[in-house]
Amino acid sequence: MSKILIIAEHLNGQLNPSTAKCVSCASKITGASIDIAVLAADPAAVAAQAAQIAGVARVRTLANAANAHALAVVYAPQVLAIAGEYTHVFGPSTTFGKDLMPRIAAKLGVSQVSDVMAVVDAHTFQRPIYAGNAIVTVKAPAGRTVVATVRTASFAAASGGGSAVIEAVAMDVPLPTHTRFVSLQQGGGDRPDLQTARVVVSGGRALGSAENFQLIYDFADKLKAGVGASRAAVDSGYAPNDLQVGQTGKIIAPELYIAIGISGAIQHLTGIKDAGTIVAINKDAEAPIFEVADIGLVADLTKAVPELMAAL
Amino acid sequence: MKILVGLKRVVDYTVRVQVKPDGSGVAIDGAKMSVNPFDEIALEEALRLREAGKASEVVVVSIGVAACMQQIDTGLAMGANRGILVKTEGAIQPLTAARVFAKLCAKEQPDLVILGKQAIDDDANQTAQMLAALLDQPQATFASKVEVDGNVARVTREVDAGLETLEVDLPAVLSVDLRLNTPRFIKLPDIMKAKSKPRETIELASLGIESGDHLATTQHAPPPKRQKGVIVKDVPELIAALKAKGLL
């Protein structure tokens, strides 16, 4: 039987929804028993949230002052201390999980399955390569720990209403001090988080300037939506990099994605293909974004967006 | 200070890669090959550190078929001091790559290893983290700013929540993100000058490392296609269409 450990992602006492998506992925493995590890300086609040995720057997807390910030080099030895009890160790394919999980895999001497999109069986998974231009089925060897990151856009969050047991793990492993947290400059403000927002409004190169990009923020605020940007817009300095959607940015799956002035390079499309409905507004009728958009409007964004905002 | 940089040979980012009809792989025979874009950024950062007097030597490493010497050539033309090709037939997976780099680090003793955060072919995003683990060294991934001061590097990382800054003791392993820098263009005289730079070829088999190629790929499939939707003629129609879907 599969025993799966999921490493919880959290910040400021809040469990990241990516954790419940990992649970959803893990629950696709038949007969799996699922535990969540919460590493934190004070794990109580996050553990309580994790315990409510349906399908979780145990939440194991690893309290340590060194866990105040999610440093991969500090987390890894603690995860490794309990990894031997599990057949699988999963983390989200967010910057948190991407940073941490390969460090665990290498120490276990196993390959990592990155960006799991679908579970075929306990050792077989589907994942994207070449910016999502191909989906490969990969088989991890039986008899070794499976370390994987879960492409969160591919899984709905497991529901709440669970009541997992919370257990503290006593641990005495040496932790490195060669890596020190200095600061975290958070973007976003009060807007919904790009990766979990129900609606996302995204702007591209056609906005033309950082000043004009304000239109995207205004429209998003009107819709109570998260804000995204194409790589072109970020590279041109119109929007900060944590808004980038695509192969090398964030992979998102909102119910409604509104692409404004985005041509739709494959690297961008790979970040949105799990969106429920894609709306594209672009004045170039030939833009590739219209190939994937559910609703397209060929129009000048400087006219169409204000008109749209006025009508809502 | 010595810096080691990895240069992976990948299908050029402008090539639209497609799955072979029989699902046995991707059709990339004859495709234009280039240095992985993230690796060029890694090299650019190493060169800038050398130009700023922080580093004395930049060594580029590629792992793969004999033709990877072209990527070493590119790295040397950009300005690296010397190149090492670790030759092997066929593709290797990140754990094997990390083990190769670890072996080279034991010999070269670099103060910094700078790698791209991911290769645009397998999109794995693993090698730097794995290497740091194998060496028990600090890792600072997805770097968008690197400052070296004596035996410490201060690295700003692009994380989902914003920008995180870490301080790491050297030696350390870094992986770089897109916004770190813009790699320089190579000029013809650089190519000429690079011809005389030292190039070394090592057979991967001679390194005596255990293979980390554990994942068997059993099938390649094209991505599921989204249906092409409707084109509306104006904003009122767009609003009506969104309302019809219950989205407004």
CSV table of C-alpha atoms in Angstrom, one decimal, chain A residues 11 71-73 94-95 98-99 102-103 105-107 109-115 127-141 144 177-187 195 198 223 231 234-235 241-242 244 247-248 250 255-256 266-267 272-279 281 290-298 304 307-308 311-312, chain B residues 11 13 15-19 26 28 38 93 95 99 117-126 129-134 136-139 141-142 144 152 154 157-169 177-179 210 212-224 226-236 238-239 241-242 245 247-248:
chain,number,residue,atom,x,y,z
A,11,LEU,CA,3.2,31.6,4.7
A,71,LEU,CA,14.5,27.4,3.4
A,72,ALA,CA,15.0,24.2,1.3
A,73,VAL,CA,18.3,23.5,2.9
A,94,THR,CA,5.3,26.0,-6.9
A,95,THR,CA,8.5,27.9,-6.3
A,98,LYS,CA,10.4,23.2,-6.9
A,99,ASP,CA,13.1,24.5,-4.6
A,102,PRO,CA,14.8,17.9,-5.8
A,103,ARG,CA,17.0,18.4,-2.7
A,105,ALA,CA,15.1,13.4,-4.1
A,106,ALA,CA,18.9,13.7,-4.5
A,107,LYS,CA,19.5,12.8,-0.9
A,109,GLY,CA,19.2,8.9,-4.5
A,110,VAL,CA,16.1,8.9,-6.7
A,111,SER,CA,14.9,10.8,-9.7
A,112,GLN,CA,12.1,13.3,-9.2
A,113,VAL,CA,8.9,13.4,-11.2
A,114,SER,CA,8.3,17.1,-11.9
A,115,ASP,CA,4.9,18.7,-12.5
A,127,ARG,CA,3.9,15.3,-17.0
A,128,PRO,CA,4.5,18.0,-19.6
A,129,ILE,CA,7.8,18.6,-21.5
A,130,TYR,CA,8.7,21.2,-24.1
A,131,ALA,CA,6.5,23.9,-22.6
A,132,GLY,CA,3.5,21.5,-22.7
A,133,ASN,CA,4.0,20.7,-26.4
A,134,ALA,CA,4.2,17.0,-25.4
A,135,ILE,CA,2.8,15.1,-22.5
A,136,VAL,CA,5.0,12.1,-21.4
A,137,THR,CA,4.0,9.1,-19.3
A,138,VAL,CA,6.9,8.3,-17.0
A,139,LYS,CA,7.4,5.3,-14.8
A,140,ALA,CA,9.4,5.6,-11.6
A,141,PRO,CA,11.1,2.4,-10.4
A,144,ARG,CA,12.2,3.2,-4.4
A,177,THR,CA,23.3,27.6,9.1
A,178,HIS,CA,25.1,28.4,5.7
A,179,THR,CA,21.9,29.8,4.2
A,180,ARG,CA,20.1,32.7,5.9
A,181,PHE,CA,16.8,34.4,5.2
A,182,VAL,CA,17.2,38.1,4.8
A,183,SER,CA,13.8,39.4,3.5
A,184,LEU,CA,10.7,38.8,1.6
A,185,GLN,CA,9.2,41.5,-0.4
A,186,GLN,CA,5.6,40.5,-1.1
A,187,GLY,CA,3.8,41.8,-4.2
A,195,GLN,CA,-2.6,31.2,-8.5
A,198,ARG,CA,-11.4,32.5,-9.6
A,223,LEU,CA,-14.0,42.1,-11.2
A,231,ARG,CA,6.4,37.4,-20.3
A,234,VAL,CA,7.1,41.6,-17.6
A,235,ASP,CA,10.3,41.8,-19.7
A,241,ASN,CA,7.8,39.3,-12.4
A,242,ASP,CA,5.7,37.6,-9.9
A,244,GLN,CA,4.2,36.3,-15.1
A,247,GLN,CA,6.1,28.0,-19.0
A,248,THR,CA,8.7,29.8,-16.8
A,250,LYS,CA,3.0,30.6,-13.0
A,255,GLU,CA,-12.5,29.7,-13.9
A,256,LEU,CA,-12.2,32.8,-16.1
A,266,ILE,CA,3.0,28.8,-26.7
A,267,GLN,CA,5.0,29.5,-23.6
A,272,ILE,CA,-3.4,28.9,-18.9
A,273,LYS,CA,-4.6,25.8,-20.8
A,274,ASP,CA,-6.5,24.5,-17.7
A,275,ALA,CA,-8.5,27.7,-17.3
A,276,GLY,CA,-12.2,27.2,-17.4
A,277,THR,CA,-13.1,29.9,-19.9
A,278,ILE,CA,-10.5,32.0,-21.8
A,279,VAL,CA,-11.5,35.4,-23.1
A,281,ILE,CA,-9.2,40.8,-26.5
A,290,PHE,CA,-7.7,33.2,-30.6
A,291,GLU,CA,-6.9,29.6,-31.3
A,292,VAL,CA,-7.5,28.7,-27.7
A,293,ALA,CA,-9.9,31.4,-26.6
A,294,ASP,CA,-13.5,30.4,-25.9
A,295,ILE,CA,-14.6,33.9,-26.5
A,296,GLY,CA,-12.6,36.3,-28.7
A,297,LEU,CA,-13.0,40.0,-29.4
A,298,VAL,CA,-10.9,41.6,-32.1
A,304,ALA,CA,-12.8,47.8,-25.5
A,307,GLU,CA,-16.3,50.1,-22.5
A,308,LEU,CA,-16.4,46.7,-20.7
A,311,ALA,CA,-20.9,48.2,-18.7
A,312,LEU,CA,-20.2,46.0,-15.7
B,11,VAL,CA,16.2,22.4,-29.2
B,13,TYR,CA,13.3,28.0,-28.2
B,15,VAL,CA,11.3,25.6,-32.7
B,16,ARG,CA,7.7,24.3,-32.2
B,17,VAL,CA,8.3,20.8,-31.0
B,18,GLN,CA,5.7,18.2,-32.0
B,19,VAL,CA,5.1,14.6,-30.9
B,26,VAL,CA,9.3,14.2,-30.2
B,28,ILE,CA,13.4,17.0,-33.3
B,38,PHE,CA,18.5,30.0,-18.8
B,93,GLN,CA,18.2,12.8,-16.4
B,95,LEU,CA,20.1,13.3,-11.0
B,99,ARG,CA,26.2,13.6,-10.1
B,117,LYS,CA,16.7,27.1,-13.3
B,118,GLN,CA,15.3,24.7,-15.9
B,119,ALA,CA,16.0,23.4,-19.3
B,120,ILE,CA,13.4,24.2,-21.9
B,121,ASP,CA,13.3,20.6,-23.2
B,122,ASP,CA,12.5,18.5,-20.1
B,123,ASP,CA,11.3,21.5,-18.0
B,124,ALA,CA,12.5,19.5,-14.9
B,125,ASN,CA,13.9,22.3,-12.8
B,126,GLN,CA,16.0,19.9,-10.6
B,129,GLN,CA,19.0,21.7,-6.2
B,130,MET,CA,20.2,18.2,-6.6
B,131,LEU,CA,23.8,19.3,-7.0
B,132,ALA,CA,23.6,21.5,-3.9
B,133,ALA,CA,22.2,18.5,-2.0
B,134,LEU,CA,24.9,16.1,-3.1
B,136,ASP,CA,25.8,19.6,1.1
B,137,GLN,CA,26.1,23.2,0.0
B,138,PRO,CA,23.7,26.2,0.1
B,139,GLN,CA,21.3,26.6,-2.8
B,141,THR,CA,17.3,29.0,-6.8
B,142,PHE,CA,15.5,31.2,-9.3
B,144,SER,CA,17.0,37.5,-10.1
B,152,VAL,CA,29.0,35.4,1.0
B,154,ARG,CA,23.3,37.7,-1.3
B,157,ARG,CA,15.0,34.9,-5.7
B,158,GLU,CA,11.8,35.1,-7.7
B,159,VAL,CA,9.3,33.2,-5.6
B,160,ASP,CA,5.5,33.0,-5.9
B,161,ALA,CA,4.9,35.5,-3.1
B,162,GLY,CA,7.3,38.1,-4.5
B,163,LEU,CA,11.1,38.5,-4.1
B,164,GLU,CA,12.9,36.7,-1.4
B,165,THR,CA,16.5,37.5,-0.5
B,166,LEU,CA,18.9,35.0,1.0
B,167,GLU,CA,22.4,35.1,2.2
B,168,VAL,CA,24.5,32.0,1.5
B,169,ASP,CA,28.1,31.1,2.4
B,177,ASP,CA,15.7,33.0,-13.5
B,178,LEU,CA,14.9,35.1,-16.6
B,179,ARG,CA,15.2,38.6,-15.1
B,210,GLU,CA,26.0,5.6,-10.7
B,212,GLY,CA,20.4,8.5,-11.9
B,213,ASP,CA,18.3,7.9,-15.0
B,214,HIS,CA,15.5,6.2,-13.1
B,215,LEU,CA,12.4,7.4,-15.0
B,216,ALA,CA,11.3,5.3,-17.9
B,217,THR,CA,9.3,7.3,-20.5
B,218,THR,CA,6.7,4.9,-21.8
B,219,GLN,CA,4.7,7.3,-24.0
B,220,HIS,CA,4.7,10.7,-25.7
B,221,ALA,CA,1.3,12.3,-26.5
B,222,PRO,CA,0.3,15.6,-27.9
B,223,PRO,CA,-1.3,18.0,-25.4
B,224,PRO,CA,-5.1,17.9,-25.2
B,226,ARG,CA,-8.8,23.3,-26.5
B,227,GLN,CA,-11.7,23.7,-28.8
B,228,LYS,CA,-11.6,26.9,-30.8
B,229,GLY,CA,-14.3,29.2,-29.5
B,230,VAL,CA,-16.4,32.0,-30.9
B,231,ILE,CA,-15.5,35.5,-32.0
B,232,VAL,CA,-17.9,38.1,-30.8
B,233,LYS,CA,-18.2,41.4,-32.7
B,234,ASP,CA,-18.3,43.9,-29.9
B,235,VAL,CA,-18.3,44.5,-26.1
B,236,PRO,CA,-22.1,44.0,-25.6
B,238,LEU,CA,-18.9,39.7,-25.1
B,239,ILE,CA,-20.8,40.6,-22.0
B,241,ALA,CA,-21.6,35.6,-23.9
B,242,LEU,CA,-20.0,35.7,-20.4
B,245,LYS,CA,-21.8,31.0,-19.3
B,247,LEU,CA,-19.4,34.0,-15.5
B,248,LEU,CA,-20.7,37.5,-14.9
